[in-house]
Short mmCIF file of C-alpha atoms and ligand atoms in Angstrom, two decimals:
data_model
loop_
_atom_site.label_atom_id
_atom_site.label_comp_id
_atom_site.label_asym_id
_atom_site.label_seq_id
_atom_site.Cartn_x
_atom_site.Cartn_y
_atom_site.Cartn_z
CA UNK A 7 9.10 -21.47 -3.42
CA UNK A 8 10.63 -19.42 -0.61
CA UNK A 9 9.40 -19.75 2.96
CA UNK A 10 10.15 -17.76 6.11
CA UNK A 11 11.30 -19.64 9.20
CA UNK A 12 11.03 -17.87 12.56
CA UNK A 13 11.89 -19.11 16.03
CA UNK A 14 9.93 -16.94 18.44
CA UNK A 15 10.75 -15.47 21.81
CA UNK A 16 13.42 -12.90 21.10
CA UNK A 17 13.02 -9.21 21.90
CA UNK A 18 13.90 -6.64 19.23
CA UNK A 19 16.68 -4.09 19.86
CA UNK A 20 18.56 -1.62 17.70
CA UNK A 21 17.83 0.56 14.68
CA UNK A 22 15.96 -0.05 11.44
CA UNK A 23 15.76 2.17 8.36
CA UNK A 24 12.45 2.46 6.53
CA UNK A 25 12.27 2.00 2.74
CA UNK A 26 10.41 4.11 0.19
CA UNK A 27 6.62 3.62 0.20
CA UNK A 28 5.23 1.04 -2.22
CA UNK A 29 1.84 2.74 -2.41
CA UNK A 30 3.43 6.13 -3.09
CA UNK A 31 5.89 4.74 -5.66
CA UNK A 32 3.25 2.94 -7.77
CA UNK A 33 1.19 6.04 -8.75
CA UNK A 34 4.35 8.16 -9.00
CA UNK A 35 5.91 5.75 -11.48
CA UNK A 36 2.61 5.60 -13.42
CA UNK A 37 2.62 9.43 -13.56
CA UNK A 38 5.80 9.30 -15.69
CA UNK A 39 3.50 8.24 -18.58
CA UNK A 40 2.19 11.82 -18.57
CA UNK A 41 5.65 13.20 -19.43
CA UNK A 42 7.09 13.25 -22.92
CA UNK A 43 10.59 13.01 -21.43
CA UNK A 44 12.56 11.56 -18.55
CA UNK A 45 11.36 11.13 -14.93
CA UNK A 46 13.90 10.02 -12.30
CA UNK A 47 12.95 8.42 -9.01
CA UNK A 48 15.08 7.97 -5.89
CA UNK A 49 14.40 6.02 -2.66
CA UNK A 50 12.63 3.39 -4.79
CA UNK A 51 11.99 0.21 -2.76
CA UNK A 52 13.17 -3.09 -4.19
CA UNK A 53 9.79 -4.87 -4.35
CA UNK A 54 7.95 -7.19 -6.72
CA UNK A 55 5.18 -4.61 -7.27
CA UNK A 56 7.75 -2.04 -8.38
CA UNK A 57 9.29 -4.52 -10.82
CA UNK A 58 5.81 -5.36 -12.15
CA UNK A 59 5.12 -1.65 -12.74
CA UNK A 60 8.44 -1.16 -14.51
CA UNK A 61 7.80 -4.19 -16.74
CA UNK A 62 4.37 -2.78 -17.59
CA UNK A 63 5.88 0.60 -18.56
CA UNK A 64 8.56 -1.13 -20.63
CA UNK A 65 5.86 -3.12 -22.40
CA UNK A 66 4.18 0.20 -23.26
CA UNK A 67 7.49 1.31 -24.81
CA UNK A 68 9.12 3.31 -22.01
CA UNK A 69 12.88 2.96 -21.65
CA UNK A 70 13.76 2.33 -18.01
CA UNK A 71 17.08 2.31 -16.19
CA UNK A 72 17.29 0.68 -12.78
CA UNK A 73 19.96 0.66 -10.11
CA UNK A 74 19.78 0.31 -6.33
CA UNK A 75 17.04 2.63 -5.07
CA UNK A 76 16.90 4.43 -8.43
CA UNK A 77 14.56 4.25 -11.41
CA UNK A 78 14.62 6.35 -14.56
CA UNK A 79 11.66 6.28 -16.98
CA UNK A 80 11.98 7.76 -20.46
CA UNK A 81 8.38 8.37 -21.45
CA UNK A 82 8.96 9.84 -24.93
CA UNK A 83 9.25 6.36 -26.44
CA UNK A 84 5.84 5.15 -25.19
CA UNK A 85 3.81 4.09 -28.24
CA UNK A 86 1.55 1.31 -26.98
CA UNK A 87 -1.63 2.22 -25.07
CA UNK A 88 -2.62 -1.29 -23.97
CA UNK A 89 -1.87 -2.79 -20.54
CA UNK A 90 -2.19 -6.52 -21.05
CA UNK A 91 -3.89 -9.05 -18.80
CA UNK A 92 -0.69 -10.95 -18.02
CA UNK A 93 0.85 -7.82 -16.51
CA UNK A 94 -2.29 -6.44 -14.82
CA UNK A 95 -3.30 -9.75 -13.17
CA UNK A 96 -0.03 -9.71 -11.19
CA UNK A 97 -0.86 -6.36 -9.65
CA UNK A 98 -4.21 -4.58 -9.39
CA UNK A 99 -2.49 -1.20 -9.07
CA UNK A 100 -1.75 -1.48 -12.83
CA UNK A 101 -5.12 0.28 -13.19
CA UNK A 102 -3.10 3.42 -12.37
CA UNK A 103 -1.88 3.62 -15.99
CA UNK A 104 -5.44 4.14 -17.26
CA UNK A 105 -5.77 7.84 -16.37
CA UNK A 106 -2.28 8.86 -17.58
CA UNK A 107 -2.59 6.92 -20.88
CA UNK A 108 -5.95 8.40 -21.85
CA UNK A 109 -4.85 11.89 -20.74
CA UNK A 110 -1.66 11.85 -22.84
CA UNK A 111 -2.65 9.69 -25.83
CA UNK A 112 -6.45 10.08 -25.91
CA UNK A 113 -6.81 6.30 -25.87
CA UNK A 114 -6.11 3.55 -23.34
CA UNK A 115 -6.88 -0.14 -23.10
CA UNK A 116 -6.29 -1.73 -19.72
CA UNK A 117 -7.19 -5.23 -18.61
CA UNK A 118 -9.98 -5.05 -16.01
CA UNK A 119 -8.50 -6.14 -12.66
CA UNK A 120 -10.42 -9.05 -11.16
CA UNK A 121 -11.38 -9.50 -7.50
CA UNK A 122 -8.65 -10.15 -5.00
CA UNK A 123 -8.04 -11.99 -1.73
CA UNK A 124 -9.23 -9.04 0.40
CA UNK A 125 -12.41 -8.08 -1.45
CA UNK A 126 -14.19 -7.47 -4.76
CA UNK A 127 -12.37 -4.15 -5.21
CA UNK A 128 -14.35 -2.73 -8.14
CA UNK A 129 -13.00 0.19 -10.22
CA UNK A 130 -16.39 1.75 -11.04
CA UNK A 131 -15.43 5.14 -9.54
CA UNK A 132 -12.25 5.29 -11.66
CA UNK A 133 -14.40 4.73 -14.75
CA UNK A 134 -17.29 7.09 -13.91
CA UNK A 135 -14.69 9.76 -13.05
CA UNK A 136 -13.05 9.41 -16.46
CA UNK A 137 -16.48 9.52 -18.11
CA UNK A 138 -17.16 12.78 -16.26
CA UNK A 139 -13.94 14.12 -17.84
CA UNK A 140 -15.42 13.29 -21.27
CA UNK A 141 -13.88 9.88 -21.95
CA UNK A 142 -16.04 7.24 -23.61
CA UNK A 143 -15.62 3.99 -21.71
CA UNK A 144 -16.40 0.48 -22.86
CA UNK A 145 -15.64 -2.92 -21.38
CA UNK A 146 -15.01 -5.63 -23.91
CA UNK A 147 -13.52 -9.12 -23.50
CA UNK A 148 -12.11 -8.26 -20.06
CA UNK A 149 -10.53 -4.97 -21.15
CA UNK A 150 -11.48 -1.40 -20.26
CA UNK A 151 -11.16 0.91 -23.25
CA UNK A 152 -11.17 4.68 -22.69
CA UNK A 153 -11.17 7.22 -25.52
CA UNK A 154 -11.23 11.02 -25.62
CA UNK A 155 -9.79 13.60 -28.04
CA UNK A 156 -8.81 15.67 -25.03
CA UNK A 157 -10.22 15.24 -21.55
CA UNK A 158 -12.32 18.17 -20.32
CA UNK A 159 -12.29 19.39 -16.71
CA UNK A 160 -15.41 18.69 -14.68
CA UNK A 161 -16.79 18.15 -11.17
CA UNK A 162 -16.33 14.62 -9.84
CA UNK A 163 -17.97 13.40 -6.63
CA UNK A 164 -16.67 10.11 -5.21
CA UNK A 165 -19.27 7.98 -3.37
CA UNK A 166 -16.50 7.05 -0.93
CA UNK A 167 -12.83 7.96 -0.74
CA UNK A 168 -10.78 5.72 -3.03
CA UNK A 169 -6.99 5.96 -2.95
CA UNK A 170 -6.04 4.74 -6.44
CA UNK A 171 -9.30 6.22 -7.84
CA UNK A 172 -8.31 9.67 -6.57
CA UNK A 173 -4.79 9.17 -7.96
CA UNK A 174 -6.02 8.03 -11.39
CA UNK A 175 -8.40 10.96 -11.74
CA UNK A 176 -5.89 13.47 -10.40
CA UNK A 177 -3.34 12.33 -13.01
CA UNK A 178 -5.94 12.36 -15.81
CA UNK A 179 -7.23 15.84 -14.90
CA UNK A 180 -3.73 17.42 -14.99
CA UNK A 181 -3.76 17.33 -18.81
CA UNK A 182 -7.51 18.05 -19.23
CA UNK A 183 -8.81 21.28 -20.74
CA UNK A 184 -10.16 23.49 -17.95
CA UNK A 185 -10.65 22.98 -14.24
CA UNK A 186 -11.66 19.81 -12.41
CA UNK A 187 -12.95 19.65 -8.86
CA UNK A 188 -12.66 16.25 -7.16
CA UNK A 189 -14.85 15.94 -4.06
CA UNK A 190 -14.85 13.40 -1.21
CA UNK A 191 -11.38 12.27 -2.27
CA UNK A 192 -8.88 10.15 -0.34
CA UNK A 193 -6.52 12.16 1.92
CA UNK A 194 -3.69 9.63 2.31
CA UNK A 195 -0.06 10.91 2.40
CA UNK A 196 0.44 9.07 -0.92
CA UNK A 197 -2.13 11.40 -2.53
CA UNK A 198 -0.22 14.45 -1.26
CA UNK A 199 3.07 12.95 -2.51
CA UNK A 200 1.56 12.45 -5.98
CA UNK A 201 0.10 15.98 -6.09
CA UNK A 202 3.47 17.44 -5.02
CA UNK A 203 5.26 15.48 -7.77
CA UNK A 204 2.72 16.47 -10.44
CA UNK A 205 2.97 20.13 -9.37
CA UNK A 206 6.76 19.86 -9.68
CA UNK A 207 6.16 18.62 -13.25
CA UNK A 208 4.08 21.76 -13.93
CA UNK A 209 0.55 20.69 -12.94
CA UNK A 210 -1.73 23.04 -11.02
CA UNK A 211 -3.23 21.02 -8.18
CA UNK A 212 -4.58 22.43 -4.92
CA UNK A 213 -6.14 20.83 -1.87
CA UNK A 214 -4.37 17.43 -1.83
CA UNK A 215 -4.65 16.05 1.72
CA UNK A 216 -8.15 17.56 2.12
CA UNK A 217 -11.52 16.21 0.92
CA UNK A 218 -11.59 18.52 -2.15
CA UNK A 219 -8.89 18.69 -4.80
CA UNK A 220 -8.94 21.33 -7.54
CA UNK A 221 -6.94 20.79 -10.72
CA UNK A 222 -6.44 23.40 -13.38
CA UNK A 223 -5.48 21.49 -16.54
CA UNK A 224 -2.21 22.28 -18.31
CA UNK A 225 -1.05 21.39 -21.84
CA UNK A 226 2.04 19.40 -20.86
CA UNK A 227 4.18 18.28 -17.97
CA UNK A 228 7.99 18.34 -17.77
CA UNK A 229 10.80 16.05 -16.66
CA UNK A 230 11.61 16.11 -12.94
CA UNK A 231 13.39 14.17 -10.18
CA UNK A 232 11.15 12.63 -7.51
CA UNK A 233 12.14 11.23 -4.13
CA UNK A 234 9.70 8.58 -2.81
CA UNK A 235 8.30 9.24 0.70
CA UNK A 236 8.93 6.66 3.48
CA UNK A 237 6.59 3.69 3.81
CA UNK A 238 4.15 4.35 6.68
CA UNK A 239 2.88 0.76 6.66
CA UNK A 240 6.39 -0.69 6.91
CA UNK A 241 6.98 1.79 9.77
CA UNK A 242 3.80 0.64 11.48
CA UNK A 243 4.66 -3.02 11.00
CA UNK A 244 7.98 -2.59 12.86
CA UNK A 245 6.17 -0.64 15.59
CA UNK A 246 3.67 -3.44 16.13
CA UNK A 247 6.43 -6.07 15.98
CA UNK A 248 8.32 -4.49 18.90
CA UNK A 249 5.08 -3.87 20.80
CA UNK A 250 4.47 -7.63 20.54
CA UNK A 251 7.98 -8.97 21.26
CA UNK A 252 9.13 -6.36 23.75
CA UNK A 253 12.47 -4.58 23.33
CA UNK A 254 13.48 -1.09 22.31
CA UNK A 255 14.01 0.04 18.72
CA UNK A 256 14.61 3.27 16.84
CA UNK A 257 12.80 3.41 13.49
CA UNK A 258 14.70 5.83 11.26
CA UNK A 259 13.87 7.58 8.00
CA UNK A 260 10.11 7.58 8.60
CA UNK A 261 7.42 10.24 8.97
CA UNK A 262 5.64 9.95 12.38
CA UNK A 263 2.90 12.33 11.19
CA UNK A 264 1.76 9.70 8.67
CA UNK A 265 1.01 7.00 11.24
CA UNK A 266 -0.85 8.90 14.00
CA UNK A 267 -3.88 6.55 14.01
CA UNK A 268 -1.65 3.60 14.89
CA UNK A 269 0.51 5.51 17.42
CA UNK A 270 -2.65 6.41 19.35
CA UNK A 271 -3.79 2.76 19.55
CA UNK A 272 -0.33 1.39 20.42
CA UNK A 273 -0.03 3.88 23.28
CA UNK A 274 -3.42 2.69 24.55
CA UNK A 275 -2.06 -0.87 24.37
CA UNK A 276 0.77 0.18 26.71
CA UNK A 277 3.59 0.62 24.19
CA UNK A 278 5.99 3.49 24.89
CA UNK A 279 6.38 5.68 21.81
CA UNK A 280 8.55 8.74 21.36
CA UNK A 281 8.39 10.61 18.05
CA UNK A 282 11.07 12.80 16.51
CA UNK A 283 11.18 14.65 13.19
CA UNK A 284 11.96 11.61 11.06
CA UNK A 285 12.30 8.76 13.54
CA UNK A 286 10.27 6.92 16.17
CA UNK A 287 11.48 5.15 19.30
CA UNK A 288 9.28 2.24 20.32
CA UNK A 289 9.58 0.31 23.59
CA UNK A 290 7.38 -2.74 24.07
CA UNK A 291 5.79 -3.32 27.49
CA UNK A 292 3.94 -6.23 29.03
CA UNK A 293 1.18 -6.84 29.77
CA UNK A 294 -0.15 -5.64 26.40
CA UNK A 295 -3.55 -4.05 26.97
CA UNK A 296 -6.42 -4.97 24.65
CA UNK A 297 -7.69 -2.15 22.45
CA UNK A 298 -10.59 -1.94 19.97
CA UNK A 299 -9.93 -0.68 16.46
CA UNK A 300 -11.98 0.25 13.41
CA UNK A 301 -10.23 0.70 10.07
CA UNK A 302 -11.08 3.96 8.32
CA UNK A 303 -9.80 6.11 5.45
CA UNK A 304 -6.80 8.28 6.39
CA UNK A 305 -6.24 9.77 8.95
CA UNK A 306 -8.17 6.92 10.62
CA UNK A 307 -6.63 3.58 11.54
CA UNK A 308 -5.22 2.11 8.26
CA UNK A 309 -6.73 -1.10 6.92
CA UNK A 310 -3.18 -2.00 5.85
CA UNK A 311 -2.25 -2.26 9.58
CA UNK A 312 -5.31 -4.26 10.68
CA UNK A 313 -3.79 -7.74 10.23
CA UNK A 314 -0.59 -6.84 12.11
CA UNK A 315 -2.57 -5.23 14.95
CA UNK A 316 -4.75 -8.34 15.21
CA UNK A 317 -1.59 -10.42 15.72
CA UNK A 318 -0.65 -8.11 18.62
CA UNK A 319 -4.12 -8.36 20.16
CA UNK A 320 -3.98 -12.18 20.20
CA UNK A 321 -1.54 -11.94 23.15
CA UNK A 322 -3.11 -8.89 24.86
CA UNK A 323 -4.79 -8.93 28.26
CA UNK A 324 -8.55 -9.03 27.69
CA UNK A 325 -10.77 -8.81 24.62
CA UNK A 326 -10.34 -6.64 21.55
CA UNK A 327 -12.96 -5.86 18.91
CA UNK A 328 -11.55 -5.34 15.41
CA UNK A 329 -13.87 -3.80 12.82
CA UNK A 330 -12.66 -3.86 9.21
CA UNK A 331 -14.73 -1.20 7.45
CA UNK A 332 -12.78 -0.75 4.18
CA UNK A 333 -12.62 -4.24 2.67
CA UNK A 334 -15.23 -6.99 3.02
CA UNK A 335 -12.87 -9.98 3.18
CA UNK A 336 -9.72 -8.93 5.00
CA UNK A 337 -9.57 -11.49 7.83
CA UNK A 338 -7.84 -14.43 6.10
CA UNK A 339 -4.94 -14.10 8.56
CA UNK A 340 -7.35 -14.80 11.47
CA UNK A 341 -7.71 -18.44 10.37
CA UNK A 342 -3.93 -18.88 10.33
CA UNK A 343 -3.59 -17.14 13.73
CA UNK A 344 -6.14 -19.65 15.08
CA UNK A 345 -3.79 -22.43 14.02
CA UNK A 346 -1.15 -20.77 16.23
CA UNK A 347 -3.43 -20.91 19.28
CA UNK A 348 -5.14 -17.50 19.01
CA UNK A 349 -8.75 -17.16 20.16
CA UNK A 350 -10.64 -15.18 17.50
CA UNK A 351 -14.26 -15.30 16.41
CA UNK A 352 -15.58 -13.50 13.36
CA UNK A 353 -19.09 -12.24 12.79
CA UNK A 354 -20.67 -10.57 9.75
CA UNK A 355 -17.41 -11.10 7.86
CA UNK A 356 -15.94 -7.82 9.09
CA UNK A 357 -16.04 -7.94 12.91
CA UNK A 358 -13.46 -9.94 14.84
CA UNK A 359 -13.51 -10.55 18.57
CA UNK A 360 -9.97 -11.36 19.72
CA UNK A 361 -9.67 -12.84 23.20
CA UNK A 362 -6.08 -12.54 24.35
CA UNK A 363 -4.22 -15.78 25.13
CA UNK A 364 -1.07 -16.19 27.24
CA UNK A 365 1.08 -17.32 24.34
CA UNK A 366 0.95 -18.38 20.70
CA UNK A 367 2.42 -21.67 19.51
CA UNK A 368 4.53 -22.02 16.40
CA UNK A 369 2.91 -23.75 13.42
CA UNK A 370 3.18 -24.10 9.66
CA UNK A 371 1.06 -21.30 8.23
CA UNK A 372 0.29 -19.81 4.86
CA UNK A 373 0.24 -16.15 3.82
CA UNK A 374 -2.88 -15.17 1.86
CA UNK A 375 -2.07 -11.55 1.03
CA UNK A 376 0.57 -8.91 1.67
CA UNK A 377 -0.46 -7.59 5.10
CA UNK A 378 -1.64 -11.03 6.27
CA UNK A 379 1.94 -12.22 5.71
CA UNK A 380 3.24 -9.42 7.97
CA UNK A 381 0.74 -10.43 10.64
CA UNK A 382 2.03 -14.02 10.55
CA UNK A 383 5.62 -12.79 10.82
CA UNK A 384 4.68 -10.87 13.99
CA UNK A 385 2.87 -13.92 15.38
CA UNK A 386 5.92 -16.07 14.58
CA UNK A 387 8.22 -13.62 16.42
CA UNK A 388 6.30 -14.13 19.68
CA UNK A 389 5.21 -17.78 19.33
CA UNK A 390 6.79 -20.65 21.25
CA UNK A 391 8.80 -22.76 18.81
CA UNK A 392 9.57 -22.49 15.11
CA UNK A 393 6.98 -21.14 12.67
CA UNK A 394 7.29 -21.68 8.92
CA UNK A 395 5.34 -19.28 6.67
CA UNK A 396 4.74 -20.33 3.08
CA UNK A 397 3.59 -18.24 0.08
CA UNK A 398 5.90 -15.41 1.12
CA UNK A 399 5.78 -14.07 -2.42
CA UNK A 400 2.83 -12.04 -1.06
CA UNK A 401 5.23 -10.43 1.42
CA UNK A 402 7.85 -9.72 -1.25
CA UNK A 403 5.29 -7.57 -3.10
CA UNK A 404 5.45 -4.95 -0.37
CA UNK A 405 8.18 -5.44 2.26
CA UNK A 406 11.80 -4.83 1.28
CA UNK A 407 14.13 -7.36 2.94
CA UNK A 408 11.92 -7.64 6.02
CA UNK A 409 13.66 -10.80 7.26
CA UNK A 410 17.08 -9.12 7.00
CA UNK A 411 15.84 -6.02 8.84
CA UNK A 412 14.25 -8.11 11.62
CA UNK A 413 17.32 -10.30 11.88
CA UNK A 414 19.50 -7.19 12.41
CA UNK A 415 17.13 -6.26 15.26
CA UNK A 416 17.84 -9.63 16.90
CA UNK A 417 15.01 -11.81 15.59
CA UNK A 418 15.71 -15.45 14.78
CA UNK A 419 14.34 -15.34 11.24
CA UNK A 420 15.56 -16.64 7.89
CA UNK A 421 14.36 -17.27 4.36
CA UNK A 422 14.45 -20.91 3.33
CA UNK A 423 13.76 -22.68 0.05
N1 LIG B 512 -14.06 1.03 -4.20
C1 LIG B 512 -15.20 0.93 -4.95
N2 LIG B 512 -15.15 1.39 -6.25
C2 LIG B 512 -14.02 1.91 -6.79
C3 LIG B 512 -12.86 2.01 -6.00
C4 LIG B 512 -12.91 1.55 -4.69
O1 LIG B 512 -16.24 0.46 -4.50
O2 LIG B 512 -14.05 2.31 -7.97
C5 LIG B 512 -14.10 0.57 -2.79
C6 LIG B 512 -13.16 -0.60 -2.50
O3 LIG B 512 -13.73 -1.84 -2.87
C7 LIG B 512 -12.92 -0.46 -1.02
C8 LIG B 512 -12.92 1.07 -0.82
O4 LIG B 512 -13.56 1.61 -1.97
O5 LIG B 512 -13.98 -1.00 -0.31
C9 LIG B 512 -11.55 1.71 -0.71
O6 LIG B 512 -10.68 1.17 -1.69
P1 LIG B 512 -9.54 2.02 -2.38
O7 LIG B 512 -9.96 2.30 -3.79
O8 LIG B 512 -9.18 3.18 -1.55
O9 LIG B 512 -8.35 0.96 -2.41
P2 LIG B 512 -7.23 0.88 -3.51
O10 LIG B 512 -6.97 2.21 -4.05
O11 LIG B 512 -7.55 -0.22 -4.45
C10 LIG B 512 -5.21 1.34 -1.91
C11 LIG B 512 -3.95 0.63 -1.52
C12 LIG B 512 -4.29 -0.56 -0.66
C13 LIG B 512 -5.04 -0.06 0.57
C14 LIG B 512 -6.29 0.74 0.16
C15 LIG B 512 -7.03 1.36 1.30
C16 LIG B 512 -2.47 1.11 -3.35
C17 LIG B 512 -1.72 0.62 -4.54
N3 LIG B 512 -3.25 0.22 -2.72
O12 LIG B 512 -6.00 0.40 -2.63
O13 LIG B 512 -3.08 -1.16 -0.27
O14 LIG B 512 -5.45 -1.14 1.37
O15 LIG B 512 -5.90 1.79 -0.75
O16 LIG B 512 -6.20 2.18 2.04
O17 LIG B 512 -2.34 2.27 -2.97
C18 LIG B 512 -1.67 -2.89 0.48
O18 LIG B 512 -0.71 -2.13 0.32
O19 LIG B 512 -1.58 -3.99 1.09
C19 LIG B 512 -2.98 -2.51 -0.06
C20 LIG B 512 -3.96 -3.39 -0.28
#
């Protein structure tokens, strides 16, 4: 299995180009199930999760063509309505095919995703939302089965904002009869990107990016070309990396408006940040000031940046309080950072007190999930000595060629067997 080897201590300099967003691409690719024709995607990142989604669509019968940064999905050949356990267990976001399948075919069977390394992550709101649209839902032998002759528009109130839940229901409601009003929805840029794409296909969606989305159902959607938006979490990861190592980089092909919560905290930590239309200049400064953060739904501080920010705070001056309010078990990286000499104590499972130390020491560490792996990469970039990170398959799910991009910025990093 691949590992990442990093010798710390180098500053980052130069330019890096951001890839298409994983969490925008996954629902967008799932939305091609709604179309009885071809959907073409550009700026598609080369990631394991994208391959898993394509394999799932192919298993359903879609004909896919892939080339660098491009994916074409022919949805007219989809015949199967069952997403099998072997495909779903590799990626929880497979649940995103549930809404489109039941909306287009009136029937869907999707393996129930289990818990995951960062929390229980139930899908109850996806299911109650589909029930509100008239689907009958049953769970049998580990599979969710949803049936409806045609979904019927309704009011749906989410107990809390859920990103993939909002996406699933938004896709389902596009082909429902009548109007649906989704309240207390997620406002992430990925939701807006999905609504824009569905509207391009002929859907009638208003309010994406606010707490209330209204969807007037239509009979069918048409073939379109969709360009995937830049990855705000990859952008943020490079920002935190340079804040930690020092140096001066220009992050190109990103959207600074999508990462405001992080920019605010990095500035408070002493990092110099200059934003342009589609690029960000980041200059790292020492000493790094300690800053408290609390993860919140967008536009708050993203939970997907918490692990990387914790790595930065391990070498800040003073104490930082990190409150993870989205997931109940998203501190696995803290235990690995401790092995590198960080001083972190955790209480109640979701509060971490990070006391800054002068320097981290290299160690052999293990990635436990996608963003934890990015946090260990950042720690490795600043640690004294050579760090080896194992289980980097977690990282390959969501970061395109991160070691190559960091190496071009001057980091001493390589992939080893
Ligand atoms: N929740 C429920 N019931 C539900 C759905 C969610 O209780 O039916 C809870 C979750 O357990 C969690 C909270 O609601 O406590 C928010 O979870 P959400 O549903 O928003 O998460 P998600 O849609 O499963 C997406 C991203 C995650 C990201 C979260 C939060 C995708 C494919 N995944 O997950 O991305 O952390 O939103 O922003 O969009 C990552 O990329 O590393 C990643 C984990």
